Amino acid sequence: MKILYFAWLKAKTGAGEEEVNPPDHVTDVQGLIDWLKERSPGHAQALADLSAIRVAVNQNYAGLDHPVKAGDEIALFPPVTGG
Amino acid sequence: MKILYFAWLKAKTGAGEEEVNPPDHVTDVQGLIDWLKERSPGHAQALADLSAIRVAVNQNYAGLDHPVKAGDEIALFPPVTGG
Amino acid sequence: MIRVQREEFDVGAEVARLTRGNHLIGGVACFVGIVRETAGGEAINAMTLEHYPGMTEAKLAEIEAEAGRRWPLEASLIIHRHGRLEPGEQIVLVITASAHRQAAFEACEFLVDWLKTKAPFWKLEETASGPRWVEAERQDDKAAAKWAGQGRDKAAE
Amino acid sequence: MIRVQREEFDVGAEVARLTRGNHLIGGVACFVGIVRETAGGEAINAMTLEHYPGMTEAKLAEIEAEAGRRWPLEASLIIHRHGRLEPGEQIVLVITASAHRQAAFEACEFLVDWLKTKAPFWKLEETASGPRWVEAERQDDKAAAKWAGQGRDKAAE
């Protein structure tokens, strides 16, 4: 499973991209985020406030209950500010 | 008094521009148009349907009751189609 | 700024000239009107735009000033061509620039709607069955009427 | 068409390329977004636009297709830049072309409102007090929300 971080989530987690293999009980976005928080204090801080985070699963916006599985590309980022 | 005709009013009256000296009883746009109709059959035809004609007095849009006087520039034309 | 001219215009050059050096501008809206090859189902070979020299320039300047009163614009430009134009040629350009996009969009639409109903231009179309003067469209009057009382207050919402 | 690029773009060249040869087009609406020199009262030296390669292109193509379903467009173009940009530089270009102006204007506004709220870009501003990530604005969500159910029906009125 590939995790991508953008904007300030990249700086806080210290990674733009990481390959992870979460355990079987991680089945949705919420579970994945809870599990990612354990990886480092930076991850815990970056992912503390879920209201400030948006998610894409395989390049489509997704909610916290969206399923995740091996091989997925999951992106975590703040609300977008393009245009 | 200078009269200007635009679009199909120019073709029908046979003139783009004419200098006229209407009599004293011509005091407003309506009176002027009635008097201009007498100048030729082309004028009568061009000015027959007032609903199809717009008026500017000294380069400002004006109604039929707008006063006219010696020295004015009066333009008669169909509804505009710019843009 | 307003210009009434026979010559073609370059949209990019005009946007660049209008916005250059003013770094308060965040959004620029433009409209380009182009001669279509058909009208009412009939093919158009060309059209000739007649105008009222003097009044045209005065009216364009007036409406541009009005847009500047209604919306917080940093810059604006109206170019309207006259003379003979063929399908695909540009007729009119409206550019509005503001700190924020909504004011730019609204002012641009306002100016275009106004041009359709109040700018003293008349279009003569060349068709296979001969020349014909374009008639004004009632839906253009409707479009222009919607701007009564619109502007700065709404854009500031 | 959509493009995500570092390079500057030329509005006039893009309008010309998009409309060339299609004489059904009567109205072209454009929007150009430009880097402002201040934000929230503080001076901006530059901003860097980060994006999500792959998803950005996919999402831009999706929304452009959606605009084409909602409005009768003859052509459209979205260019969004990424990388470091200074005040006065162009960030984004949206062009929509239709037979009539209302569809062009509405589709252009729709796309710009959408870009602000859904295109995966993030702005990092360089200020005197250091870099800071721009926060999303609630008024942009409001602007985007107004398009629910808008489009072809309304533009055809």
Short mmCIF file of C-alpha atoms in Angstrom, two decimals:
data_model
loop_
_atom_site.label_atom_id
_atom_site.label_comp_id
_atom_site.label_asym_id
_atom_site.label_seq_id
_atom_site.Cartn_x
_atom_site.Cartn_y
_atom_site.Cartn_z
CA MET A 1 0.00 0.00 0.00
CA LYS A 2 1.43 3.38 -1.01
CA ILE A 3 0.82 6.40 1.23
CA LEU A 4 1.31 9.93 -0.16
CA TYR A 5 1.43 13.10 1.96
CA PHE A 6 1.01 16.62 0.57
CA ALA A 7 1.49 20.19 1.80
CA TRP A 8 2.10 20.44 5.59
CA LEU A 9 1.40 16.73 6.09
CA LYS A 10 4.55 16.02 4.12
CA ALA A 11 6.70 18.18 6.41
CA LYS A 12 5.12 16.87 9.63
CA THR A 13 5.37 13.19 8.73
CA GLY A 14 8.82 13.71 7.25
CA ALA A 15 7.85 11.76 4.13
CA GLY A 16 6.27 12.57 0.80
CA GLU A 17 5.63 8.92 0.14
CA GLU A 18 5.93 5.64 2.02
CA GLU A 19 5.22 1.99 1.33
CA VAL A 20 3.39 0.36 4.23
CA ASN A 21 1.97 -3.05 5.04
CA PRO A 22 -0.72 -2.52 7.65
CA PRO A 23 -2.07 -5.53 9.57
CA ASP A 24 -5.27 -7.27 8.51
CA HIS A 25 -7.51 -5.39 10.95
CA VAL A 26 -6.86 -2.18 8.95
CA THR A 27 -9.70 -2.27 6.43
CA ASP A 28 -10.76 1.36 5.92
CA VAL A 29 -9.32 4.88 5.81
CA GLN A 30 -10.11 5.56 9.46
CA GLY A 31 -8.33 2.38 10.55
CA LEU A 32 -5.37 3.18 8.31
CA ILE A 33 -4.98 6.67 9.75
CA ASP A 34 -5.16 5.33 13.33
CA TRP A 35 -2.46 2.83 12.45
CA LEU A 36 -0.27 5.41 10.65
CA LYS A 37 -0.31 7.64 13.77
CA GLU A 38 1.77 4.98 15.54
CA ARG A 39 4.64 5.27 13.07
CA SER A 40 6.26 8.38 14.62
CA PRO A 41 5.49 11.42 16.79
CA GLY A 42 5.46 13.41 13.51
CA HIS A 43 2.78 11.13 12.10
CA ALA A 44 0.76 11.40 15.30
CA GLN A 45 0.92 15.19 15.14
CA ALA A 46 0.16 15.41 11.41
CA LEU A 47 -2.86 13.13 11.69
CA ALA A 48 -4.22 14.38 15.03
CA ASP A 49 -7.02 16.56 13.64
CA LEU A 50 -9.06 14.56 11.14
CA SER A 51 -11.22 17.60 10.29
CA ALA A 52 -8.13 19.21 8.71
CA ILE A 53 -7.37 16.21 6.50
CA ARG A 54 -8.74 15.14 3.15
CA VAL A 55 -8.23 11.69 1.66
CA ALA A 56 -7.95 10.22 -1.81
CA VAL A 57 -7.99 6.48 -2.47
CA ASN A 58 -6.55 5.56 -5.84
CA GLN A 59 -6.78 9.23 -6.87
CA ASN A 60 -10.45 9.69 -5.98
CA TYR A 61 -11.70 11.65 -2.99
CA ALA A 62 -12.86 9.26 -0.28
CA GLY A 63 -14.44 9.33 3.17
CA LEU A 64 -13.10 7.82 6.39
CA ASP A 65 -15.20 4.70 5.86
CA HIS A 66 -13.78 4.01 2.39
CA PRO A 67 -12.19 0.50 2.22
CA VAL A 68 -8.43 0.18 1.74
CA LYS A 69 -6.48 -2.86 0.63
CA ALA A 70 -3.01 -3.97 -0.45
CA GLY A 71 -1.91 -2.23 -3.65
CA ASP A 72 -4.01 0.91 -3.06
CA GLU A 73 -2.56 4.41 -3.37
CA ILE A 74 -3.81 6.47 -0.40
CA ALA A 75 -3.15 10.22 -0.32
CA LEU A 76 -3.55 12.37 2.79
CA PHE A 77 -3.58 16.15 2.49
CA PRO A 78 -5.16 19.37 3.79
CA PRO A 79 -8.15 20.96 2.01
CA VAL A 80 -7.05 22.05 -1.47
CA THR A 81 -6.26 25.68 -2.36
CA GLY A 82 -5.78 25.71 -6.12
CA GLY A 83 -7.25 28.00 -8.75
CA MET B 1 -30.46 70.76 -36.64
CA LYS B 2 -28.46 67.71 -37.77
CA ILE B 3 -30.31 64.43 -38.41
CA LEU B 4 -28.37 61.14 -38.57
CA TYR B 5 -29.78 57.83 -39.83
CA PHE B 6 -28.21 54.44 -39.17
CA ALA B 7 -28.65 50.86 -40.45
CA TRP B 8 -31.77 50.38 -42.59
CA LEU B 9 -33.05 53.89 -41.84
CA LYS B 10 -30.07 55.19 -43.81
CA ALA B 11 -30.97 53.12 -46.89
CA LYS B 12 -34.70 53.91 -46.70
CA THR B 13 -34.32 57.66 -46.23
CA GLY B 14 -31.50 57.76 -48.80
CA ALA B 15 -29.37 59.84 -46.45
CA GLY B 16 -26.88 59.11 -43.70
CA GLU B 17 -27.03 62.68 -42.51
CA GLU B 18 -29.06 65.81 -43.32
CA GLU B 19 -29.26 69.38 -42.06
CA VAL B 20 -32.85 70.47 -41.48
CA ASN B 21 -34.64 73.56 -40.22
CA PRO B 22 -38.01 72.43 -38.93
CA PRO B 23 -40.73 75.05 -38.25
CA ASP B 24 -41.30 76.42 -34.75
CA HIS B 25 -44.14 74.03 -33.91
CA VAL B 26 -41.63 71.15 -33.95
CA THR B 27 -40.51 71.09 -30.31
CA ASP B 28 -39.98 67.41 -29.47
CA VAL B 29 -38.80 64.14 -31.02
CA GLN B 30 -42.33 63.02 -31.89
CA GLY B 31 -43.03 66.31 -33.68
CA LEU B 32 -39.71 66.12 -35.49
CA ILE B 33 -40.34 62.59 -36.75
CA ASP B 34 -43.85 63.55 -37.96
CA TRP B 35 -42.32 66.48 -39.82
CA LEU B 36 -39.44 64.39 -41.28
CA LYS B 37 -41.96 61.90 -42.73
CA GLU B 38 -43.09 64.64 -45.14
CA ARG B 39 -39.66 64.97 -46.72
CA SER B 40 -39.97 61.96 -49.10
CA PRO B 41 -41.79 58.66 -49.55
CA GLY B 42 -38.59 57.00 -48.33
CA HIS B 43 -38.71 59.04 -45.13
CA ALA B 44 -42.40 58.21 -44.67
CA GLN B 45 -41.66 54.51 -45.05
CA ALA B 46 -38.55 54.53 -42.85
CA LEU B 47 -40.34 56.36 -40.03
CA ALA B 48 -43.73 54.62 -40.30
CA ASP B 49 -43.29 52.23 -37.36
CA LEU B 50 -42.13 54.14 -34.30
CA SER B 51 -41.82 50.94 -32.27
CA ALA B 52 -38.93 49.92 -34.56
CA ILE B 53 -37.03 53.18 -34.04
CA ARG B 54 -34.69 54.36 -31.31
CA VAL B 55 -33.63 57.95 -30.87
CA ALA B 56 -30.58 59.76 -29.55
CA VAL B 57 -30.53 63.51 -28.92
CA ASN B 58 -27.00 64.90 -28.72
CA GLN B 59 -25.67 61.33 -28.41
CA ASN B 60 -27.89 60.32 -25.51
CA TYR B 61 -30.83 57.95 -25.78
CA ALA B 62 -34.09 59.93 -25.68
CA GLY B 63 -37.83 59.30 -25.67
CA LEU B 64 -40.42 60.69 -28.10
CA ASP B 65 -41.23 63.53 -25.70
CA HIS B 66 -37.62 64.70 -25.48
CA PRO B 67 -37.31 68.39 -26.55
CA VAL B 68 -35.41 69.26 -29.73
CA LYS B 69 -34.01 72.64 -30.76
CA ALA B 70 -31.81 74.30 -33.36
CA GLY B 71 -28.23 73.04 -33.16
CA ASP B 72 -29.17 69.60 -31.78
CA GLU B 73 -27.82 66.37 -33.26
CA ILE B 74 -30.70 63.89 -33.56
CA ALA B 75 -29.98 60.28 -34.52
CA LEU B 76 -32.66 57.80 -35.64
CA PHE B 77 -31.87 54.10 -35.80
CA PRO B 78 -33.23 50.58 -35.19
CA PRO B 79 -32.61 48.78 -31.88
CA VAL B 80 -28.89 48.18 -31.53
CA THR B 81 -27.26 44.80 -32.18
CA GLY B 82 -23.66 45.18 -31.02
CA GLY B 83 -21.56 42.99 -28.79
CA MET C 1 -10.10 51.95 -21.25
CA ILE C 2 -12.24 51.70 -24.34
CA ARG C 3 -11.37 51.40 -28.02
CA VAL C 4 -13.54 51.37 -31.14
CA GLN C 5 -11.48 50.18 -34.07
CA ARG C 6 -11.46 48.32 -37.39
CA GLU C 7 -8.30 46.42 -36.53
CA GLU C 8 -7.98 42.96 -35.03
CA PHE C 9 -6.93 42.71 -31.37
CA ASP C 10 -4.70 40.27 -29.46
CA VAL C 11 -6.41 39.02 -26.30
CA GLY C 12 -3.18 37.94 -24.59
CA ALA C 13 -1.40 41.20 -25.29
CA GLU C 14 -4.37 43.17 -23.97
CA VAL C 15 -4.61 41.09 -20.77
CA ALA C 16 -0.86 41.50 -20.22
CA ARG C 17 -0.95 45.26 -20.83
CA LEU C 18 -3.97 45.76 -18.57
CA THR C 19 -2.62 43.80 -15.62
CA ARG C 20 1.10 44.52 -15.84
CA GLY C 21 2.53 46.03 -12.67
CA ASN C 22 -0.71 45.87 -10.68
CA HIS C 23 -0.13 43.09 -8.19
CA LEU C 24 -3.40 43.69 -6.39
CA ILE C 25 -5.12 41.84 -9.25
CA GLY C 26 -5.99 38.24 -8.45
CA GLY C 27 -8.60 37.46 -11.09
CA VAL C 28 -9.15 38.51 -14.69
CA ALA C 29 -12.34 37.69 -16.58
CA CYS C 30 -12.51 38.11 -20.36
CA PHE C 31 -15.11 37.74 -23.02
CA VAL C 32 -14.42 37.51 -26.74
CA GLY C 33 -17.32 37.73 -29.20
CA ILE C 34 -16.70 35.97 -32.52
CA VAL C 35 -18.56 36.09 -35.86
CA ARG C 36 -20.50 32.83 -36.32
CA GLU C 37 -20.92 31.20 -39.71
CA THR C 38 -24.68 30.76 -39.35
CA ALA C 39 -27.56 32.78 -37.98
CA GLY C 40 -31.14 31.58 -37.80
CA GLY C 41 -30.12 28.50 -39.79
CA GLU C 42 -28.74 30.48 -42.73
CA ALA C 43 -25.06 30.65 -43.70
CA ILE C 44 -23.32 33.98 -43.14
CA ASN C 45 -20.50 34.98 -45.50
CA ALA C 46 -19.58 38.05 -43.50
CA MET C 47 -21.06 40.84 -41.44
CA THR C 48 -20.52 44.57 -41.44
CA LEU C 49 -20.74 46.46 -38.18
CA GLU C 50 -21.95 50.01 -38.51
CA HIS C 51 -21.64 52.33 -35.52
CA TYR C 52 -22.38 55.88 -34.42
CA PRO C 53 -18.98 57.56 -34.14
CA GLY C 54 -18.81 59.79 -31.10
CA MET C 55 -21.82 58.36 -29.32
CA THR C 56 -20.30 54.88 -29.35
CA GLU C 57 -17.12 55.97 -27.62
CA ALA C 58 -19.04 58.14 -25.14
CA LYS C 59 -21.43 55.30 -24.24
CA LEU C 60 -18.68 52.72 -23.86
CA ALA C 61 -16.75 55.03 -21.55
CA GLU C 62 -19.92 55.67 -19.53
CA ILE C 63 -20.74 52.01 -19.03
CA GLU C 64 -17.15 51.16 -18.19
CA ALA C 65 -17.22 53.84 -15.48
CA GLU C 66 -20.53 52.43 -14.24
CA ALA C 67 -18.99 48.94 -13.92
CA GLY C 68 -16.15 50.50 -11.91
CA ARG C 69 -18.68 52.04 -9.53
CA ARG C 70 -20.60 48.79 -9.10
CA TRP C 71 -17.65 46.42 -8.64
CA PRO C 72 -14.20 46.87 -7.06
CA LEU C 73 -12.25 46.67 -10.33
CA GLU C 74 -8.51 47.25 -10.59
CA ALA C 75 -8.68 47.62 -14.39
CA SER C 76 -11.03 47.11 -17.32
CA LEU C 77 -10.99 47.28 -21.09
CA ILE C 78 -13.63 47.25 -23.81
CA ILE C 79 -12.61 46.89 -27.47
CA HIS C 80 -15.38 46.84 -30.09
CA ARG C 81 -14.58 46.49 -33.76
CA HIS C 82 -16.53 47.96 -36.68
CA GLY C 83 -16.41 47.38 -40.44
CA ARG C 84 -16.56 44.10 -42.33
CA LEU C 85 -15.76 40.87 -40.46
CA GLU C 86 -15.81 37.25 -41.60
CA PRO C 87 -16.83 34.13 -39.65
CA GLY C 88 -14.21 33.29 -37.03
CA GLU C 89 -13.09 36.91 -36.66
CA GLN C 90 -13.17 38.56 -33.25
CA ILE C 91 -15.79 41.32 -32.80
CA VAL C 92 -15.56 42.44 -29.23
CA LEU C 93 -13.30 42.04 -26.21
CA VAL C 94 -14.20 42.80 -22.60
CA ILE C 95 -11.62 42.38 -19.83
CA THR C 96 -12.22 43.04 -16.15
CA ALA C 97 -9.60 42.65 -13.43
CA SER C 98 -10.18 42.62 -9.69
CA ALA C 99 -8.61 41.33 -6.50
CA HIS C 100 -11.17 38.51 -6.49
CA ARG C 101 -12.79 36.48 -9.19
CA GLN C 102 -16.45 37.11 -8.46
CA ALA C 103 -16.27 40.85 -9.07
CA ALA C 104 -14.32 40.25 -12.29
CA PHE C 105 -16.86 37.72 -13.60
CA GLU C 106 -19.90 39.79 -12.68
CA ALA C 107 -18.56 43.03 -14.13
CA CYS C 108 -17.55 41.26 -17.34
CA GLU C 109 -21.01 39.75 -17.83
CA PHE C 110 -22.62 43.08 -16.99
CA LEU C 111 -20.57 44.86 -19.65
CA VAL C 112 -21.27 42.24 -22.32
CA ASP C 113 -25.00 42.27 -21.60
CA TRP C 114 -24.94 46.04 -21.79
CA LEU C 115 -23.03 46.09 -25.10
CA LYS C 116 -25.70 43.86 -26.66
CA THR C 117 -28.52 46.22 -25.76
CA LYS C 118 -27.13 49.74 -25.52
CA ALA C 119 -23.96 50.19 -27.56
CA PRO C 120 -24.87 51.91 -30.84
CA PHE C 121 -23.75 49.21 -33.29
CA TRP C 122 -25.78 47.55 -36.04
CA LYS C 123 -24.90 44.31 -37.79
CA LEU C 124 -25.54 43.75 -41.49
CA GLU C 125 -25.19 40.09 -42.42
CA GLU C 126 -24.22 38.94 -45.91
CA THR C 127 -26.19 35.79 -46.74
CA ALA C 128 -26.80 33.80 -49.93
CA SER C 129 -30.21 35.49 -50.20
CA GLY C 130 -28.68 38.96 -49.87
CA PRO C 131 -27.79 41.36 -47.08
CA ARG C 132 -30.00 41.65 -44.01
CA TRP C 133 -29.90 43.73 -40.86
CA VAL C 134 -29.75 41.67 -37.68
CA GLU C 135 -32.76 42.25 -35.46
CA ALA C 136 -32.37 42.89 -31.74
CA GLU C 137 -33.19 39.90 -29.53
CA ARG C 138 -35.63 40.16 -26.69
CA GLN C 139 -33.55 37.76 -24.61
CA ASP C 140 -30.72 40.30 -24.73
CA ASP C 141 -32.99 42.88 -23.11
CA LYS C 142 -33.86 40.33 -20.44
CA ALA C 143 -30.17 39.66 -19.82
CA ALA C 144 -29.41 43.36 -19.50
CA ALA C 145 -32.42 43.98 -17.22
CA LYS C 146 -31.16 41.52 -14.61
CA TRP C 147 -28.38 43.94 -13.65
CA ALA C 148 -30.73 46.57 -12.21
CA GLY C 149 -29.39 47.21 -8.70
CA GLN C 150 -26.65 44.57 -8.96
CA GLY C 151 -23.03 45.20 -8.24
CA ARG C 152 -20.74 46.18 -5.42
CA ASP C 153 -23.06 45.08 -2.61
CA LYS C 154 -23.66 41.66 -4.12
CA ALA C 155 -20.03 41.11 -5.14
CA ALA C 156 -18.90 41.95 -1.60
CA GLU C 157 -21.05 39.22 -0.05
CA MET D 1 -8.20 19.99 -23.05
CA ILE D 2 -6.32 20.22 -19.81
CA ARG D 3 -2.68 20.95 -19.03
CA VAL D 4 -0.76 20.96 -15.76
CA GLN D 5 2.57 22.67 -16.29
CA ARG D 6 5.34 24.76 -14.76
CA GLU D 7 5.60 27.02 -17.81
CA GLU D 8 3.92 30.36 -18.41
CA PHE D 9 0.99 30.42 -20.88
CA ASP D 10 -0.16 32.95 -23.48
CA VAL D 11 -3.89 33.70 -23.16
CA GLY D 12 -4.26 35.05 -26.69
CA ALA D 13 -2.46 32.11 -28.30
CA GLU D 14 -4.60 29.65 -26.34
CA VAL D 15 -7.86 31.41 -27.29
CA ALA D 16 -6.78 31.46 -30.95
CA ARG D 17 -5.76 27.78 -30.94
CA LEU D 18 -8.96 26.69 -29.20
CA THR D 19 -11.34 28.57 -31.48
CA ARG D 20 -9.52 28.35 -34.82
CA GLY D 21 -11.61 26.81 -37.56
CA ASN D 22 -14.75 26.33 -35.44
CA HIS D 23 -17.13 28.95 -36.77
CA LEU D 24 -20.01 27.76 -34.62
CA ILE D 25 -18.37 29.59 -31.71
CA GLY D 26 -19.96 32.96 -30.95
CA GLY D 27 -18.74 33.62 -27.42
CA VAL D 28 -15.56 32.81 -25.52
CA ALA D 29 -15.24 33.35 -21.78
CA CYS D 30 -11.85 33.23 -20.07
CA PHE D 31 -10.55 33.48 -16.57
CA VAL D 32 -6.95 34.13 -15.60
CA GLY D 33 -5.88 33.75 -11.99
CA ILE D 34 -2.86 35.83 -10.97
CA VAL D 35 -0.59 35.77 -7.91
CA ARG D 36 -1.40 38.75 -5.69
CA GLU D 37 1.27 40.61 -3.75
CA THR D 38 -0.61 40.50 -0.46
CA ALA D 39 -2.76 38.00 1.41
CA GLY D 40 -4.52 38.71 4.68
CA GLY D 41 -2.72 42.05 4.85
CA GLU D 42 0.75 40.53 4.66
CA ALA D 43 3.16 40.91 1.73
CA ILE D 44 3.80 37.82 -0.37
CA ASN D 45 7.20 37.43 -2.01
CA ALA D 46 6.19 34.35 -3.96
CA MET D 47 4.10 31.22 -3.70
CA THR D 48 4.82 27.61 -4.54
CA LEU D 49 2.05 25.44 -5.87
CA GLU D 50 2.33 21.78 -4.95
CA HIS D 51 0.07 19.30 -6.69
CA TYR D 52 -0.74 15.59 -6.82
CA PRO D 53 0.61 14.37 -10.17
CA GLY D 54 -1.79 11.94 -11.78
CA MET D 55 -4.82 12.79 -9.69
CA THR D 56 -4.63 16.44 -10.72
CA GLU D 57 -4.76 15.62 -14.42
CA ALA D 58 -7.51 13.04 -13.92
CA LYS D 59 -9.65 15.41 -11.88
CA LEU D 60 -9.22 18.31 -14.30
CA ALA D 61 -10.23 16.09 -17.21
CA GLU D 62 -13.25 14.86 -15.24
CA ILE D 63 -14.54 18.31 -14.39
CA GLU D 64 -13.95 19.57 -17.91
CA ALA D 65 -16.06 16.67 -19.21
CA GLU D 66 -18.73 17.51 -16.62
CA ALA D 67 -18.86 21.14 -17.85
CA GLY D 68 -19.31 19.81 -21.39
CA ARG D 69 -22.28 17.73 -20.23
CA ARG D 70 -23.89 20.65 -18.39
CA TRP D 71 -23.43 23.33 -21.05
CA PRO D 72 -23.37 23.22 -24.86
CA LEU D 73 -19.65 23.97 -25.24
CA GLU D 74 -17.80 23.91 -28.55
CA ALA D 75 -14.42 23.86 -26.85
CA SER D 76 -12.78 24.30 -23.45
CA LEU D 77 -9.34 24.47 -21.91
CA ILE D 78 -7.95 24.38 -18.39
CA ILE D 79 -4.29 25.17 -17.75
CA HIS D 80 -3.06 25.10 -14.15
CA ARG D 81 0.55 25.84 -13.29
CA HIS D 82 2.58 24.39 -10.44
CA GLY D 83 5.95 25.32 -8.94
CA ARG D 84 7.17 28.70 -7.72
CA LEU D 85 5.35 31.83 -8.91
CA GLU D 86 5.88 35.48 -8.08
CA PRO D 87 3.27 38.25 -7.70
CA GLY D 88 1.87 39.21 -11.10
CA GLU D 89 2.48 35.77 -12.59
CA GLN D 90 -0.41 33.83 -14.08
CA ILE D 91 -1.50 30.71 -12.15
CA VAL D 92 -4.50 29.34 -13.97
CA LEU D 93 -6.37 29.77 -17.25
CA VAL D 94 -9.88 28.58 -18.01
CA ILE D 95 -11.39 29.11 -21.47
CA THR D 96 -14.89 28.05 -22.52
CA ALA D 97 -16.33 28.56 -26.00
CA SER D 98 -19.95 28.20 -27.03
CA ALA D 99 -22.36 29.40 -29.69
CA HIS D 100 -23.78 31.84 -27.14
CA ARG D 101 -22.28 33.85 -24.35
CA GLN D 102 -24.35 32.68 -21.40
CA ALA D 103 -23.24 29.06 -21.64
CA ALA D 104 -19.62 30.19 -22.00
CA PHE D 105 -19.80 32.46 -18.95
CA GLU D 106 -21.57 29.94 -16.75
CA ALA D 107 -19.30 27.04 -17.65
CA CYS D 108 -16.21 29.21 -17.06
CA GLU D 109 -17.39 30.27 -13.60
CA PHE D 110 -18.35 26.69 -12.78
CA LEU D 111 -14.87 25.44 -13.66
CA VAL D 112 -13.09 28.17 -11.70
CA ASP D 113 -15.26 27.58 -8.61
CA TRP D 114 -14.54 23.88 -8.92
CA LEU D 115 -10.77 24.38 -9.27
CA LYS D 116 -10.72 26.35 -6.02
CA THR D 117 -12.38 23.57 -4.05
CA LYS D 118 -11.55 20.25 -5.69
CA ALA D 119 -8.36 20.42 -7.76
CA PRO D 120 -5.54 18.87 -5.70
CA PHE D 121 -3.22 21.88 -5.44
CA TRP D 122 -1.78 23.47 -2.31
CA LYS D 123 -0.29 26.95 -2.08
CA LEU D 124 2.73 27.71 0.09
CA GLU D 125 3.21 31.47 0.49
CA GLU D 126 6.61 33.04 1.17
CA THR D 127 6.16 35.95 3.57
CA ALA D 128 8.53 38.11 5.62
CA SER D 129 7.63 36.00 8.66
CA GLY D 130 8.40 32.75 6.84
CA PRO D 131 6.56 30.25 4.64
CA ARG D 132 2.92 29.39 5.36
CA TRP D 133 0.39 27.08 3.77
CA VAL D 134 -2.70 28.87 2.48
CA GLU D 135 -5.88 27.71 4.21
CA ALA D 136 -8.98 26.83 2.24
CA GLU D 137 -11.68 29.50 2.31
CA ARG D 138 -15.22 28.67 3.30
CA GLN D 139 -16.57 31.15 0.76
CA ASP D 140 -14.99 29.03 -1.98
CA ASP D 141 -17.03 26.03 -0.82
CA LYS D 142 -20.14 28.22 -0.92
CA ALA D 143 -19.31 29.32 -4.47
CA ALA D 144 -18.80 25.74 -5.60
CA ALA D 145 -21.99 24.54 -3.89
CA LYS D 146 -24.16 26.92 -5.90
CA TRP D 147 -23.59 24.82 -9.04
CA ALA D 148 -25.49 21.79 -7.75
CA GLY D 149 -28.02 21.02 -10.47
CA GLN D 150 -27.04 24.03 -12.60
CA GLY D 151 -26.12 23.78 -16.25
CA ARG D 152 -27.60 22.93 -19.57
CA ASP D 153 -31.22 23.51 -18.59
CA LYS D 154 -30.58 26.89 -17.09
CA ALA D 155 -28.26 28.05 -19.87
CA ALA D 156 -30.88 27.12 -22.47
CA GLU D 157 -33.53 29.39 -20.93
#
